[in-house]
Amino acid sequence: MPKVIAFDTETWLIQPGNLTPKVVCLTWHDGETSDILIGEDIFEWSRNALSGTDLLVGQNVAYDLGVLVAGDPTLIPLVFKALEDGRIRDTMIREKLLLLAQGRLSFDYKMK
């Protein structure tokens, strides 16, 4: 059975003309194990995760995937394959779809 793995990247600041800055670290958690990766370990983990069968979940995951492929373009076919297989999910998009299903465009902290 595939695991659900939450992951996130941290990067240098976005600059004009550079919307995919260099990755500083990648954190992940699979419900049992977690780690913070730096350097080439980021891309090794990404290659293994994208090549596997586990479900990869993140917030604004398009950005994370963008900075990963900017740092290692050989990940591009793996990203597209994982997307085609439905193995990448975005919690931000999910939340927006749930709000739309309720007839709302954004979260209202005052609603009960």
Coordinates of C-alpha atoms in Angstrom, one line a residue, residues 59 90-102 104 106-107:
Q59 CA 0.9 23.1 0.2
D90 CA -1.9 20.0 -3.3
T91 CA -3.6 20.9 0.0
M92 CA -4.0 24.5 -1.0
I93 CA -6.0 23.6 -4.2
R94 CA -8.0 21.0 -2.2
E95 CA -9.0 23.7 0.4
K96 CA -10.1 26.1 -2.4
L97 CA -12.2 23.4 -4.0
L98 CA -13.9 22.6 -0.7
L99 CA -14.7 26.2 -0.2
L100 CA -16.1 26.5 -3.7
A101 CA -18.3 23.5 -3.0
Q102 CA -19.7 25.5 -0.1
R104 CA -17.5 30.5 -0.8
S106 CA -12.2 32.2 0.6
F107 CA -12.1 31.2 4.3

